[in-house]
């Protein structure tokens, strides 16, 4: 069976959104607490690398576990076909009847499917266990997620890296950072529309609003804690 080419876009969107949202929230929280640019960079990059690595490991482990689960179920089905062919043929017959097959068409379709063990097992996986097989690549999924997390997630930190040279004020820099991050989230959100029937503008705005809302929460929490603890 021909292997489907790995589709990196879902992992890119997944990593990019999380990277931008979490790093932007860290920046907003520190700004809300009125702490220094140094603190922003330390916490921002710590989050960028640690959380990015954690997401990549989680993605790898999740995909690997899913492949192992599918392989285990496939093995059980292959054994069932050999040891209980009558019962397994009955499962195929019930599936085909639900699709509207009757009479000779039902018998012919059943014969065609059960004559090919690979197709037989695949059909059982899809319709008995609700497993839709796709090209899962744990290693590629992990590094695509990590790369996207870092590339998109570093955007909220770029202005602070050059603040000492640019001479931009704190308030103006945070506004510029907010705009840049929300635009980045909007773009990533439009890419997400490729996986749904929703309009690209709607998914883009939704993603940007989620990021903005998370940052607003972090800013308020940072502001409250800064006043409560008398820091900044």
PDB file of N, CA, C and O in Angstrom, residues 124-189:
ATOM      1  N   UNK A 124     -12.045  -3.236   8.859  1.00  0.00           N
ATOM      2  CA  UNK A 124     -12.402  -3.486  10.251  1.00  0.00           C
ATOM      3  C   UNK A 124     -11.856  -2.391  11.167  1.00  0.00           C
ATOM      4  O   UNK A 124     -12.529  -1.952  12.103  1.00  0.00           O
ATOM      5  N   UNK A 125     -10.631  -1.953  10.901  1.00  0.00           N
ATOM      6  CA  UNK A 125     -10.055  -0.872  11.699  1.00  0.00           C
ATOM      7  C   UNK A 125     -10.894   0.400  11.581  1.00  0.00           C
ATOM      8  O   UNK A 125     -11.178   1.067  12.578  1.00  0.00           O
ATOM      9  N   UNK A 126     -11.292   0.707  10.344  1.00  0.00           N
ATOM     10  CA  UNK A 126     -12.038   1.940  10.105  1.00  0.00           C
ATOM     11  C   UNK A 126     -13.433   1.923  10.710  1.00  0.00           C
ATOM     12  O   UNK A 126     -13.887   2.923  11.290  1.00  0.00           O
ATOM     13  N   UNK A 127     -14.119   0.779  10.571  1.00  0.00           N
ATOM     14  CA  UNK A 127     -15.551   0.769  10.890  1.00  0.00           C
ATOM     15  C   UNK A 127     -15.915   0.017  12.155  1.00  0.00           C
ATOM     16  O   UNK A 127     -17.013   0.205  12.672  1.00  0.00           O
ATOM     17  N   UNK A 128     -15.027  -0.800  12.682  1.00  0.00           N
ATOM     18  CA  UNK A 128     -15.293  -1.439  13.964  1.00  0.00           C
ATOM     19  C   UNK A 128     -14.652  -0.668  15.116  1.00  0.00           C
ATOM     20  O   UNK A 128     -15.219  -0.551  16.201  1.00  0.00           O
ATOM     21  N   UNK A 129     -13.453  -0.118  14.849  1.00  0.00           N
ATOM     22  CA  UNK A 129     -12.721   0.585  15.906  1.00  0.00           C
ATOM     23  C   UNK A 129     -12.635   2.088  15.663  1.00  0.00           C
ATOM     24  O   UNK A 129     -11.998   2.804  16.440  1.00  0.00           O
ATOM     25  N   UNK A 130     -13.263   2.574  14.590  1.00  0.00           N
ATOM     26  CA  UNK A 130     -13.265   4.006  14.257  1.00  0.00           C
ATOM     27  C   UNK A 130     -11.850   4.570  14.141  1.00  0.00           C
ATOM     28  O   UNK A 130     -11.573   5.700  14.552  1.00  0.00           O
ATOM     29  N   UNK A 131     -10.943   3.775  13.596  1.00  0.00           N
ATOM     30  CA  UNK A 131      -9.571   4.218  13.364  1.00  0.00           C
ATOM     31  C   UNK A 131      -9.440   4.631  11.909  1.00  0.00           C
ATOM     32  O   UNK A 131      -9.589   3.813  11.000  1.00  0.00           O
ATOM     33  N   UNK A 132      -9.200   5.897  11.684  1.00  0.00           N
ATOM     34  CA  UNK A 132      -8.949   6.402  10.339  1.00  0.00           C
ATOM     35  C   UNK A 132      -7.441   6.509  10.188  1.00  0.00           C
ATOM     36  O   UNK A 132      -6.813   7.385  10.785  1.00  0.00           O
ATOM     37  N   UNK A 133      -6.865   5.600   9.439  1.00  0.00           N
ATOM     38  CA  UNK A 133      -5.412   5.572   9.315  1.00  0.00           C
ATOM     39  C   UNK A 133      -4.914   6.790   8.544  1.00  0.00           C
ATOM     40  O   UNK A 133      -5.475   7.199   7.547  1.00  0.00           O
ATOM     41  N   UNK A 134      -3.867   7.367   9.035  1.00  0.00           N
ATOM     42  CA  UNK A 134      -3.239   8.498   8.372  1.00  0.00           C
ATOM     43  C   UNK A 134      -1.733   8.332   8.505  1.00  0.00           C
ATOM     44  O   UNK A 134      -1.254   7.471   9.232  1.00  0.00           O
ATOM     45  N   UNK A 135      -1.026   9.152   7.792  1.00  0.00           N
ATOM     46  CA  UNK A 135       0.428   9.050   7.838  1.00  0.00           C
ATOM     47  C   UNK A 135       0.948   9.768   9.077  1.00  0.00           C
ATOM     48  O   UNK A 135       1.083  10.978   9.079  1.00  0.00           O
ATOM     49  N   UNK A 136       1.196   9.004  10.123  1.00  0.00           N
ATOM     50  CA  UNK A 136       1.708   9.568  11.372  1.00  0.00           C
ATOM     51  C   UNK A 136       3.210   9.336  11.422  1.00  0.00           C
ATOM     52  O   UNK A 136       3.677   8.206  11.294  1.00  0.00           O
ATOM     53  N   UNK A 137       3.964  10.401  11.597  1.00  0.00           N
ATOM     54  CA  UNK A 137       5.424  10.303  11.669  1.00  0.00           C
ATOM     55  C   UNK A 137       5.875  10.993  12.954  1.00  0.00           C
ATOM     56  O   UNK A 137       5.991  12.215  12.995  1.00  0.00           O
ATOM     57  N   UNK A 138       6.100  10.232  14.031  1.00  0.00           N
ATOM     58  CA  UNK A 138       6.422  10.839  15.319  1.00  0.00           C
ATOM     59  C   UNK A 138       7.616  11.789  15.288  1.00  0.00           C
ATOM     60  O   UNK A 138       7.568  12.870  15.885  1.00  0.00           O
ATOM     61  N   UNK A 139       8.692  11.397  14.605  1.00  0.00           N
ATOM     62  CA  UNK A 139       9.895  12.226  14.598  1.00  0.00           C
ATOM     63  C   UNK A 139       9.675  13.526  13.833  1.00  0.00           C
ATOM     64  O   UNK A 139      10.007  14.613  14.321  1.00  0.00           O
ATOM     65  N   UNK A 140       9.099  13.438  12.645  1.00  0.00           N
ATOM     66  CA  UNK A 140       8.831  14.651  11.873  1.00  0.00           C
ATOM     67  C   UNK A 140       7.806  15.533  12.576  1.00  0.00           C
ATOM     68  O   UNK A 140       7.920  16.764  12.568  1.00  0.00           O
ATOM     69  N   UNK A 141       6.798  14.923  13.173  1.00  0.00           N
ATOM     70  CA  UNK A 141       5.803  15.689  13.909  1.00  0.00           C
ATOM     71  C   UNK A 141       6.432  16.449  15.060  1.00  0.00           C
ATOM     72  O   UNK A 141       6.077  17.600  15.323  1.00  0.00           O
ATOM     73  N   UNK A 142       7.395  15.808  15.747  1.00  0.00           N
ATOM     74  CA  UNK A 142       8.043  16.438  16.896  1.00  0.00           C
ATOM     75  C   UNK A 142       8.881  17.632  16.471  1.00  0.00           C
ATOM     76  O   UNK A 142       8.760  18.722  17.055  1.00  0.00           O
ATOM     77  N   UNK A 143       9.737  17.461  15.458  1.00  0.00           N
ATOM     78  CA  UNK A 143      10.608  18.602  15.121  1.00  0.00           C
ATOM     79  C   UNK A 143       9.865  19.688  14.351  1.00  0.00           C
ATOM     80  O   UNK A 143      10.245  20.862  14.409  1.00  0.00           O
ATOM     81  N   UNK A 144       8.779  19.338  13.649  1.00  0.00           N
ATOM     82  CA  UNK A 144       7.967  20.380  13.011  1.00  0.00           C
ATOM     83  C   UNK A 144       7.276  21.230  14.076  1.00  0.00           C
ATOM     84  O   UNK A 144       7.228  22.460  13.985  1.00  0.00           O
ATOM     85  N   UNK A 145       6.754  20.564  15.097  1.00  0.00           N
ATOM     86  CA  UNK A 145       6.112  21.272  16.206  1.00  0.00           C
ATOM     87  C   UNK A 145       7.105  22.173  16.926  1.00  0.00           C
ATOM     88  O   UNK A 145       6.814  23.337  17.232  1.00  0.00           O
ATOM     89  N   UNK A 146       8.307  21.651  17.208  1.00  0.00           N
ATOM     90  CA  UNK A 146       9.331  22.429  17.900  1.00  0.00           C
ATOM     91  C   UNK A 146       9.776  23.627  17.070  1.00  0.00           C
ATOM     92  O   UNK A 146       9.866  24.758  17.581  1.00  0.00           O
ATOM     93  N   UNK A 147      10.053  23.397  15.788  1.00  0.00           N
ATOM     94  CA  UNK A 147      10.510  24.480  14.915  1.00  0.00           C
ATOM     95  C   UNK A 147       9.459  25.576  14.810  1.00  0.00           C
ATOM     96  O   UNK A 147       9.772  26.768  14.916  1.00  0.00           O
ATOM     97  N   UNK A 148       8.207  25.183  14.618  1.00  0.00           N
ATOM     98  CA  UNK A 148       7.130  26.152  14.506  1.00  0.00           C
ATOM     99  C   UNK A 148       6.946  26.921  15.811  1.00  0.00           C
ATOM    100  O   UNK A 148       6.746  28.143  15.809  1.00  0.00           O
ATOM    101  N   UNK A 149       7.027  26.203  16.933  1.00  0.00           N
ATOM    102  CA  UNK A 149       6.884  26.835  18.248  1.00  0.00           C
ATOM    103  C   UNK A 149       7.923  27.935  18.422  1.00  0.00           C
ATOM    104  O   UNK A 149       7.619  29.035  18.888  1.00  0.00           O
ATOM    105  N   UNK A 150       9.176  27.653  18.041  1.00  0.00           N
ATOM    106  CA  UNK A 150      10.260  28.619  18.225  1.00  0.00           C
ATOM    107  C   UNK A 150      10.164  29.767  17.221  1.00  0.00           C
ATOM    108  O   UNK A 150      10.290  30.938  17.583  1.00  0.00           O
ATOM    109  N   UNK A 151       9.938  29.446  15.948  1.00  0.00           N
ATOM    110  CA  UNK A 151       9.906  30.467  14.896  1.00  0.00           C
ATOM    111  C   UNK A 151       8.773  31.465  15.127  1.00  0.00           C
ATOM    112  O   UNK A 151       8.972  32.687  15.013  1.00  0.00           O
ATOM    113  N   UNK A 152       7.580  30.969  15.436  1.00  0.00           N
ATOM    114  CA  UNK A 152       6.450  31.873  15.678  1.00  0.00           C
ATOM    115  C   UNK A 152       6.494  32.434  17.097  1.00  0.00           C
ATOM    116  O   UNK A 152       6.177  33.602  17.341  1.00  0.00           O
ATOM    117  N   UNK A 153       6.933  31.605  18.040  1.00  0.00           N
ATOM    118  CA  UNK A 153       6.943  32.019  19.438  1.00  0.00           C
ATOM    119  C   UNK A 153       7.966  33.085  19.771  1.00  0.00           C
ATOM    120  O   UNK A 153       7.826  33.788  20.782  1.00  0.00           O
ATOM    121  N   UNK A 154       8.992  33.233  18.930  1.00  0.00           N
ATOM    122  CA  UNK A 154      10.028  34.240  19.224  1.00  0.00           C
ATOM    123  C   UNK A 154       9.568  35.646  18.831  1.00  0.00           C
ATOM    124  O   UNK A 154      10.164  36.647  19.265  1.00  0.00           O
ATOM    125  N   UNK A 155       8.513  35.746  18.048  1.00  0.00           N
ATOM    126  CA  UNK A 155       8.043  37.054  17.573  1.00  0.00           C
ATOM    127  C   UNK A 155       7.766  38.040  18.710  1.00  0.00           C
ATOM    128  O   UNK A 155       8.181  39.205  18.635  1.00  0.00           O
ATOM    129  N   UNK A 156       7.098  37.641  19.812  1.00  0.00           N
ATOM    130  CA  UNK A 156       6.865  38.607  20.901  1.00  0.00           C
ATOM    131  C   UNK A 156       8.138  39.081  21.593  1.00  0.00           C
ATOM    132  O   UNK A 156       8.094  40.075  22.339  1.00  0.00           O
ATOM    133  N   UNK A 157       9.263  38.408  21.352  1.00  0.00           N
ATOM    134  CA  UNK A 157      10.513  38.779  22.028  1.00  0.00           C
ATOM    135  C   UNK A 157      11.443  39.613  21.152  1.00  0.00           C
ATOM    136  O   UNK A 157      12.397  40.204  21.668  1.00  0.00           O
ATOM    137  N   UNK A 158      11.181  39.675  19.858  1.00  0.00           N
ATOM    138  CA  UNK A 158      12.106  40.326  18.929  1.00  0.00           C
ATOM    139  C   UNK A 158      12.334  41.797  19.274  1.00  0.00           C
ATOM    140  O   UNK A 158      13.476  42.280  19.248  1.00  0.00           O
ATOM    141  N   UNK A 159      11.277  42.523  19.578  1.00  0.00           N
ATOM    142  CA  UNK A 159      11.428  43.941  19.883  1.00  0.00           C
ATOM    143  C   UNK A 159      12.256  44.180  21.136  1.00  0.00           C
ATOM    144  O   UNK A 159      13.048  45.136  21.191  1.00  0.00           O
ATOM    145  N   UNK A 160      12.116  43.304  22.114  1.00  0.00           N
ATOM    146  CA  UNK A 160      12.850  43.471  23.370  1.00  0.00           C
ATOM    147  C   UNK A 160      14.333  43.127  23.220  1.00  0.00           C
ATOM    148  O   UNK A 160      15.163  43.617  23.991  1.00  0.00           O
ATOM    149  N   UNK A 161      14.649  42.297  22.234  1.00  0.00           N
ATOM    150  CA  UNK A 161      16.056  41.984  21.968  1.00  0.00           C
ATOM    151  C   UNK A 161      16.827  43.208  21.486  1.00  0.00           C
ATOM    152  O   UNK A 161      18.025  43.339  21.736  1.00  0.00           O
ATOM    153  N   UNK A 162      16.117  44.094  20.784  1.00  0.00           N
ATOM    154  CA  UNK A 162      16.789  45.264  20.208  1.00  0.00           C
ATOM    155  C   UNK A 162      16.361  46.578  20.852  1.00  0.00           C
ATOM    156  O   UNK A 162      16.656  47.654  20.329  1.00  0.00           O
ATOM    157  N   UNK A 163      15.691  46.503  21.991  1.00  0.00           N
ATOM    158  CA  UNK A 163      15.184  47.724  22.607  1.00  0.00           C
ATOM    159  C   UNK A 163      16.300  48.683  22.991  1.00  0.00           C
ATOM    160  O   UNK A 163      16.179  49.905  22.818  1.00  0.00           O
ATOM    161  N   UNK A 164      17.400  48.169  23.506  1.00  0.00           N
ATOM    162  CA  UNK A 164      18.493  49.042  23.953  1.00  0.00           C
ATOM    163  C   UNK A 164      19.091  49.825  22.795  1.00  0.00           C
ATOM    164  O   UNK A 164      19.562  50.947  22.961  1.00  0.00           O
ATOM    165  N   UNK A 165      19.063  49.245  21.592  1.00  0.00           N
ATOM    166  CA  UNK A 165      19.618  49.928  20.414  1.00  0.00           C
ATOM    167  C   UNK A 165      18.599  50.821  19.727  1.00  0.00           C
ATOM    168  O   UNK A 165      18.950  51.846  19.155  1.00  0.00           O
ATOM    169  N   UNK A 166      17.328  50.404  19.778  1.00  0.00           N
ATOM    170  CA  UNK A 166      16.293  51.166  19.073  1.00  0.00           C
ATOM    171  C   UNK A 166      15.832  52.389  19.855  1.00  0.00           C
ATOM    172  O   UNK A 166      15.382  53.379  19.267  1.00  0.00           O
ATOM    173  N   UNK A 167      15.937  52.326  21.180  1.00  0.00           N
ATOM    174  CA  UNK A 167      15.505  53.444  22.007  1.00  0.00           C
ATOM    175  C   UNK A 167      14.006  53.604  22.106  1.00  0.00           C
ATOM    176  O   UNK A 167      13.512  54.655  22.539  1.00  0.00           O
ATOM    177  N   UNK A 168      13.245  52.603  21.733  1.00  0.00           N
ATOM    178  CA  UNK A 168      11.784  52.673  21.807  1.00  0.00           C
ATOM    179  C   UNK A 168      11.341  52.566  23.269  1.00  0.00           C
ATOM    180  O   UNK A 168      11.866  51.749  24.029  1.00  0.00           O
ATOM    181  N   UNK A 169      10.342  53.350  23.644  1.00  0.00           N
ATOM    182  CA  UNK A 169       9.831  53.322  25.008  1.00  0.00           C
ATOM    183  C   UNK A 169       9.089  52.027  25.308  1.00  0.00           C
ATOM    184  O   UNK A 169       8.639  51.324  24.395  1.00  0.00           O
ATOM    185  N   UNK A 170       8.933  51.745  26.598  1.00  0.00           N
ATOM    186  CA  UNK A 170       8.296  50.493  27.006  1.00  0.00           C
ATOM    187  C   UNK A 170       6.856  50.377  26.505  1.00  0.00           C
ATOM    188  O   UNK A 170       6.447  49.315  26.020  1.00  0.00           O
ATOM    189  N   UNK A 171       6.088  51.437  26.652  1.00  0.00           N
ATOM    190  CA  UNK A 171       4.684  51.396  26.244  1.00  0.00           C
ATOM    191  C   UNK A 171       4.549  51.195  24.737  1.00  0.00           C
ATOM    192  O   UNK A 171       3.760  50.358  24.264  1.00  0.00           O
ATOM    193  N   UNK A 172       5.336  51.961  23.963  1.00  0.00           N
ATOM    194  CA  UNK A 172       5.289  51.828  22.506  1.00  0.00           C
ATOM    195  C   UNK A 172       5.749  50.446  22.058  1.00  0.00           C
ATOM    196  O   UNK A 172       5.188  49.861  21.120  1.00  0.00           O
ATOM    197  N   UNK A 173       6.763  49.921  22.737  1.00  0.00           N
ATOM    198  CA  UNK A 173       7.283  48.606  22.371  1.00  0.00           C
ATOM    199  C   UNK A 173       6.251  47.518  22.626  1.00  0.00           C
ATOM    200  O   UNK A 173       6.072  46.613  21.813  1.00  0.00           O
ATOM    201  N   UNK A 174       5.555  47.611  23.751  1.00  0.00           N
ATOM    202  CA  UNK A 174       4.549  46.594  24.053  1.00  0.00           C
ATOM    203  C   UNK A 174       3.392  46.655  23.055  1.00  0.00           C
ATOM    204  O   UNK A 174       2.866  45.613  22.642  1.00  0.00           O
ATOM    205  N   UNK A 175       3.006  47.868  22.665  1.00  0.00           N
ATOM    206  CA  UNK A 175       1.942  48.003  21.659  1.00  0.00           C
ATOM    207  C   UNK A 175       2.388  47.388  20.333  1.00  0.00           C
ATOM    208  O   UNK A 175       1.642  46.640  19.691  1.00  0.00           O
ATOM    209  N   UNK A 176       3.626  47.715  19.940  1.00  0.00           N
ATOM    210  CA  UNK A 176       4.148  47.146  18.693  1.00  0.00           C
ATOM    211  C   UNK A 176       4.255  45.628  18.759  1.00  0.00           C
ATOM    212  O   UNK A 176       3.938  44.927  17.785  1.00  0.00           O
ATOM    213  N   UNK A 177       4.701  45.121  19.906  1.00  0.00           N
ATOM    214  CA  UNK A 177       4.803  43.674  20.096  1.00  0.00           C
ATOM    215  C   UNK A 177       3.427  43.020  20.019  1.00  0.00           C
ATOM    216  O   UNK A 177       3.269  41.961  19.408  1.00  0.00           O
ATOM    217  N   UNK A 178       2.446  43.660  20.626  1.00  0.00           N
ATOM    218  CA  UNK A 178       1.082  43.121  20.615  1.00  0.00           C
ATOM    219  C   UNK A 178       0.551  43.046  19.187  1.00  0.00           C
ATOM    220  O   UNK A 178      -0.016  42.017  18.773  1.00  0.00           O
ATOM    221  N   UNK A 179       0.747  44.109  18.424  1.00  0.00           N
ATOM    222  CA  UNK A 179       0.269  44.136  17.044  1.00  0.00           C
ATOM    223  C   UNK A 179       0.970  43.063  16.214  1.00  0.00           C
ATOM    224  O   UNK A 179       0.327  42.298  15.474  1.00  0.00           O
ATOM    225  N   UNK A 180       2.289  42.988  16.341  1.00  0.00           N
ATOM    226  CA  UNK A 180       3.050  42.005  15.575  1.00  0.00           C
ATOM    227  C   UNK A 180       2.655  40.576  15.906  1.00  0.00           C
ATOM    228  O   UNK A 180       2.529  39.729  15.006  1.00  0.00           O
ATOM    229  N   UNK A 181       2.437  40.300  17.181  1.00  0.00           N
ATOM    230  CA  UNK A 181       2.064  38.948  17.600  1.00  0.00           C
ATOM    231  C   UNK A 181       0.666  38.589  17.122  1.00  0.00           C
ATOM    232  O   UNK A 181       0.427  37.464  16.645  1.00  0.00           O
ATOM    233  N   UNK A 182      -0.263  39.527  17.239  1.00  0.00           N
ATOM    234  CA  UNK A 182      -1.623  39.263  16.792  1.00  0.00           C
ATOM    235  C   UNK A 182      -1.682  39.054  15.281  1.00  0.00           C
ATOM    236  O   UNK A 182      -2.458  38.215  14.791  1.00  0.00           O
ATOM    237  N   UNK A 183      -0.880  39.794  14.540  1.00  0.00           N
ATOM    238  CA  UNK A 183      -0.815  39.590  13.090  1.00  0.00           C
ATOM    239  C   UNK A 183      -0.268  38.201  12.784  1.00  0.00           C
ATOM    240  O   UNK A 183      -0.789  37.483  11.901  1.00  0.00           O
ATOM    241  N   UNK A 184       0.779  37.791  13.505  1.00  0.00           N
ATOM    242  CA  UNK A 184       1.357  36.458  13.306  1.00  0.00           C
ATOM    243  C   UNK A 184       0.330  35.373  13.612  1.00  0.00           C
ATOM    244  O   UNK A 184       0.202  34.383  12.878  1.00  0.00           O
ATOM    245  N   UNK A 185      -0.417  35.553  14.698  1.00  0.00           N
ATOM    246  CA  UNK A 185      -1.454  34.587  15.043  1.00  0.00           C
ATOM    247  C   UNK A 185      -2.557  34.558  13.995  1.00  0.00           C
ATOM    248  O   UNK A 185      -3.090  33.486  13.667  1.00  0.00           O
ATOM    249  N   UNK A 186      -2.891  35.725  13.468  1.00  0.00           N
ATOM    250  CA  UNK A 186      -3.906  35.791  12.411  1.00  0.00           C
ATOM    251  C   UNK A 186      -3.458  34.994  11.189  1.00  0.00           C
ATOM    252  O   UNK A 186      -4.238  34.232  10.610  1.00  0.00           O
ATOM    253  N   UNK A 187      -2.199  35.150  10.809  1.00  0.00           N
ATOM    254  CA  UNK A 187      -1.668  34.440   9.631  1.00  0.00           C
ATOM    255  C   UNK A 187      -1.691  32.929   9.864  1.00  0.00           C
ATOM    256  O   UNK A 187      -2.119  32.151   8.994  1.00  0.00           O
ATOM    257  N   UNK A 188      -1.240  32.510  11.048  1.00  0.00           N
ATOM    258  CA  UNK A 188      -1.268  31.076  11.360  1.00  0.00           C
ATOM    259  C   UNK A 188      -2.708  30.567  11.365  1.00  0.00           C
ATOM    260  O   UNK A 188      -2.993  29.463  10.902  1.00  0.00           O
ATOM    261  N   UNK A 189      -3.627  31.384  11.872  1.00  0.00           N
ATOM    262  CA  UNK A 189      -5.034  30.996  11.880  1.00  0.00           C
ATOM    263  C   UNK A 189      -5.608  30.833  10.489  1.00  0.00           C
ATOM    264  O   UNK A 189      -6.444  29.957  10.250  1.00  0.00           O
TER     265      UNK A 189
END
